[in-house]
mmCIF file of C-alpha atoms and ligand atoms in Angstrom:
data_model
loop_
_atom_site.group_PDB
_atom_site.id
_atom_site.type_symbol
_atom_site.label_atom_id
_atom_site.label_comp_id
_atom_site.label_asym_id
_atom_site.label_seq_id
_atom_site.Cartn_x
_atom_site.Cartn_y
_atom_site.Cartn_z
ATOM 1 C CA MET A 13 -6.399 19.015 15.071
ATOM 2 C CA LYS A 14 -3.503 17.148 14.058
ATOM 3 C CA ILE A 15 -2.852 17.589 10.031
ATOM 4 C CA ALA A 16 -1.110 15.413 7.586
ATOM 5 C CA ILE A 17 0.227 17.631 4.801
ATOM 6 C CA ALA A 18 2.063 16.398 1.285
ATOM 7 C CA SER A 19 2.876 17.666 -1.864
ATOM 8 C CA ASP A 20 4.722 16.221 -5.124
ATOM 9 C CA HIS A 21 7.395 18.428 -6.706
ATOM 10 C CA GLY A 22 3.998 20.569 -8.000
ATOM 11 C CA GLY A 23 3.116 21.965 -4.969
ATOM 12 C CA VAL A 24 5.847 22.865 -3.217
ATOM 13 C CA ASN A 25 5.180 26.143 -2.908
ATOM 14 C CA ILE A 26 1.340 25.863 -1.648
ATOM 15 C CA ARG A 27 2.448 23.316 0.526
ATOM 16 C CA LYS A 28 5.432 25.532 2.256
ATOM 17 C CA GLU A 29 2.495 28.483 2.160
ATOM 18 C CA ILE A 30 0.120 26.277 3.890
ATOM 19 C CA LEU A 31 2.526 24.873 6.822
ATOM 20 C CA ARG A 32 3.051 28.654 7.699
ATOM 21 C CA LEU A 33 -0.417 29.302 8.264
ATOM 22 C CA LEU A 34 -0.994 25.855 10.628
ATOM 23 C CA ASP A 35 1.740 27.619 12.211
ATOM 24 C CA GLU A 36 -0.329 30.696 12.493
ATOM 25 C CA MET A 37 -3.198 28.830 13.255
ATOM 26 C CA ASN A 38 -1.461 27.055 16.173
ATOM 27 C CA ILE A 39 -2.370 23.289 14.362
ATOM 28 C CA GLU A 40 -0.145 20.180 14.572
ATOM 29 C CA TYR A 41 1.011 18.922 11.888
ATOM 30 C CA GLU A 42 3.107 15.967 10.148
ATOM 31 C CA ASP A 43 4.421 17.207 6.933
ATOM 32 C CA LEU A 44 5.321 13.856 4.587
ATOM 33 C CA GLY A 45 7.175 15.826 1.987
ATOM 34 C CA CYS A 46 8.392 16.328 -0.522
ATOM 35 C CA GLU A 47 11.530 18.023 -0.512
ATOM 36 C CA GLY A 48 11.185 19.317 -4.452
ATOM 37 C CA GLY A 49 13.708 19.757 -6.542
ATOM 38 C CA CYS A 50 13.284 16.484 -8.397
ATOM 39 C CA SER A 51 9.876 14.866 -9.854
ATOM 40 C CA VAL A 52 8.578 12.600 -7.780
ATOM 41 C CA ASP A 53 4.788 10.202 -8.490
ATOM 42 C CA TYR A 54 2.040 11.745 -6.567
ATOM 43 C CA PRO A 55 0.357 8.287 -4.784
ATOM 44 C CA ASP A 56 3.376 8.417 -3.235
ATOM 45 C CA TYR A 57 3.057 11.040 -0.818
ATOM 46 C CA ALA A 58 -1.145 11.047 -1.240
ATOM 47 C CA LEU A 59 -1.794 7.370 -0.404
ATOM 48 C CA PRO A 60 0.577 8.190 3.689
ATOM 49 C CA VAL A 61 -1.576 10.819 4.096
ATOM 50 C CA ALA A 62 -4.804 9.018 3.265
ATOM 51 C CA GLU A 63 -3.381 6.643 5.424
ATOM 52 C CA LYS A 64 -2.958 8.651 8.414
ATOM 53 C CA VAL A 65 -6.340 10.452 8.079
ATOM 54 C CA ALA A 66 -8.264 6.756 7.592
ATOM 55 C CA SER A 67 -6.039 5.268 10.539
ATOM 56 C CA GLY A 68 -7.281 8.681 13.195
ATOM 57 C CA GLU A 69 -3.074 9.202 13.571
ATOM 58 C CA CYS A 70 -4.101 12.355 11.898
ATOM 59 C CA ASP A 71 -7.490 14.214 11.763
ATOM 60 C CA ARG A 72 -7.642 15.554 8.797
ATOM 61 C CA GLY A 73 -5.379 16.000 5.289
ATOM 62 C CA ILE A 74 -3.988 17.867 3.118
ATOM 63 C CA LEU A 75 -2.452 17.753 -0.330
ATOM 64 C CA ILE A 76 -0.682 20.059 -3.100
ATOM 65 C CA CYS A 77 -0.020 18.800 -6.246
ATOM 66 C CA GLY A 78 0.310 20.432 -9.818
ATOM 67 C CA THR A 79 -3.328 20.438 -10.313
ATOM 68 C CA GLY A 80 -4.866 18.816 -7.096
ATOM 69 C CA ILE A 81 -6.824 16.014 -9.223
ATOM 70 C CA GLY A 82 -3.885 12.900 -8.991
ATOM 71 C CA MET A 83 -3.700 13.832 -5.413
ATOM 72 C CA SER A 84 -7.339 13.541 -5.199
ATOM 73 C CA ILE A 85 -8.010 10.814 -7.063
ATOM 74 C CA ALA A 86 -5.256 8.633 -5.495
ATOM 75 C CA ALA A 87 -6.338 9.622 -1.899
ATOM 76 C CA ASN A 88 -9.998 9.128 -2.089
ATOM 77 C CA LYS A 89 -8.957 5.068 -3.204
ATOM 78 C CA VAL A 90 -8.794 5.244 0.654
ATOM 79 C CA ASN A 91 -11.518 3.516 2.773
ATOM 80 C CA GLY A 92 -12.965 6.388 4.886
ATOM 81 C CA ILE A 93 -11.332 9.386 2.599
ATOM 82 C CA ARG A 94 -13.585 11.498 1.722
ATOM 83 C CA CYS A 95 -11.263 14.102 -0.473
ATOM 84 C CA ALA A 96 -12.127 16.958 -2.086
ATOM 85 C CA LEU A 97 -10.385 19.040 -5.208
ATOM 86 C CA VAL A 98 -11.244 22.495 -3.764
ATOM 87 C CA HIS A 99 -10.283 25.904 -5.963
ATOM 88 C CA ASP A 100 -12.412 28.348 -4.937
ATOM 89 C CA VAL A 101 -13.377 29.296 -0.789
ATOM 90 C CA PHE A 102 -17.173 29.052 -1.204
ATOM 91 C CA SER A 103 -16.477 25.026 -2.355
ATOM 92 C CA ALA A 104 -13.697 24.750 0.785
ATOM 93 C CA LYS A 105 -17.092 25.593 2.906
ATOM 94 C CA ALA A 106 -19.360 23.414 1.671
ATOM 95 C CA THR A 107 -17.329 20.542 1.316
ATOM 96 C CA ARG A 108 -17.076 21.044 5.116
ATOM 97 C CA LEU A 109 -20.525 21.734 6.296
ATOM 98 C CA HIS A 110 -22.142 19.023 3.815
ATOM 99 C CA ASN A 111 -19.391 16.290 3.187
ATOM 100 C CA ASP A 112 -17.092 16.658 6.420
ATOM 101 C CA SER A 113 -14.371 16.080 3.892
ATOM 102 C CA ASN A 114 -11.343 14.964 5.599
ATOM 103 C CA ILE A 115 -8.778 15.710 3.239
ATOM 104 C CA LEU A 116 -8.514 18.907 1.071
ATOM 105 C CA ALA A 117 -6.417 18.937 -2.354
ATOM 106 C CA MET A 118 -5.777 21.866 -4.159
ATOM 107 C CA GLY A 119 -3.274 22.652 -7.449
ATOM 108 C CA GLU A 120 -0.626 24.745 -7.350
ATOM 109 C CA ARG A 121 -0.854 25.237 -11.607
ATOM 110 C CA VAL A 122 -4.427 26.417 -10.675
ATOM 111 C CA ILE A 123 -4.596 29.157 -7.967
ATOM 112 C CA GLY A 124 -1.709 31.312 -6.494
ATOM 113 C CA PRO A 125 -0.756 30.849 -2.430
ATOM 114 C CA GLY A 126 -2.843 33.733 -1.310
ATOM 115 C CA LEU A 127 -6.203 31.813 -2.287
ATOM 116 C CA ALA A 128 -4.935 28.454 -1.530
ATOM 117 C CA ARG A 129 -4.306 29.898 2.041
ATOM 118 C CA GLU A 130 -7.584 31.582 2.126
ATOM 119 C CA ILE A 131 -8.981 27.950 1.143
ATOM 120 C CA ALA A 132 -7.618 26.224 3.794
ATOM 121 C CA LYS A 133 -8.183 28.141 6.710
ATOM 122 C CA THR A 134 -11.724 28.199 5.183
ATOM 123 C CA TRP A 135 -11.395 24.439 5.292
ATOM 124 C CA LEU A 136 -9.871 24.582 8.722
ATOM 125 C CA GLU A 137 -11.615 26.611 10.782
ATOM 126 C CA THR A 138 -15.399 25.033 9.062
ATOM 127 C CA GLU A 139 -16.960 22.041 11.179
ATOM 128 C CA TYR A 140 -19.537 19.680 9.064
ATOM 129 C CA GLU A 141 -23.011 20.418 10.095
ATOM 130 C CA GLY A 142 -24.616 16.650 9.785
ATOM 131 C CA GLY A 143 -28.351 16.701 9.854
ATOM 132 C CA ARG A 144 -29.535 16.104 6.652
ATOM 133 C CA HIS A 145 -25.843 15.134 5.166
ATOM 134 C CA GLU A 146 -25.197 12.542 8.066
ATOM 135 C CA ASN A 147 -27.753 10.061 5.712
ATOM 136 C CA ARG A 148 -25.692 10.685 2.330
ATOM 137 C CA LEU A 149 -22.201 10.396 3.863
ATOM 138 C CA ARG A 150 -23.803 6.695 5.592
ATOM 139 C CA LYS A 151 -23.968 5.436 1.572
ATOM 140 C CA ILE A 152 -20.742 6.297 0.721
ATOM 141 C CA THR A 153 -19.812 4.627 3.954
ATOM 142 C CA GLU A 154 -21.745 1.341 3.605
ATOM 143 C CA TYR A 155 -20.576 0.865 -0.214
ATOM 144 C CA GLU A 156 -17.113 1.103 1.329
ATOM 145 C CA GLY A 157 -17.954 -2.095 3.304
ATOM 146 C CA ASN A 158 -17.397 0.075 6.601
ATOM 147 C CA THR A 159 -19.760 0.057 9.754
ATOM 148 C CA GLN A 160 -17.860 2.890 10.889
ATOM 149 C CA GLN A 161 -17.645 6.392 9.820
HETATM 150 C C1 LIG B 214 3.125 16.590 -12.291
HETATM 151 O O1 LIG B 214 3.348 16.478 -13.153
HETATM 152 C C2 LIG B 214 1.882 16.740 -12.225
HETATM 153 O O2 LIG B 214 0.798 15.724 -12.984
HETATM 154 C C3 LIG B 214 0.918 16.221 -10.925
HETATM 155 O O3 LIG B 214 1.522 17.307 -9.870
HETATM 156 C C4 LIG B 214 -0.567 16.400 -10.864
HETATM 157 O O4 LIG B 214 -1.034 17.854 -11.432
HETATM 158 C C5 LIG B 214 -1.253 15.517 -11.147
HETATM 159 O O5 LIG B 214 -2.511 15.083 -10.931
#
């Protein structure tokens, strides 16, 4: 599994925590910034991560900003992206099982690094369960005008 990861200036600390987690889990990643220290615009980071996941260059993505909201809104504009904004472990598991979410968004001004790490670990380790959820995802894909998921 290869992860594309990015944050804006509001999410640098949690991004660094998640990079440490990815190293510990031996998961390959592409870190798309930002460097921090100055104010940046979250779409400039969300869209490249979403494009890498949608194109198949990366399997899944992780995005962090102040709230996670801007990142999730931007990422979900890209066809094929199912970005879940998550701030609890239950939802991290549920969105993989039910939604096959391919990007995780979190907000550094909402949760601390310890919870963010647990959320990311759960999200990375949980597989999509398919079954009854297939039809629901197909309806989203069809709405996007895609023929493949
Ligand atoms: C940046 O100030 C902030 O707006 C951004 O990190 C994010 O919370 C947007 O949704």
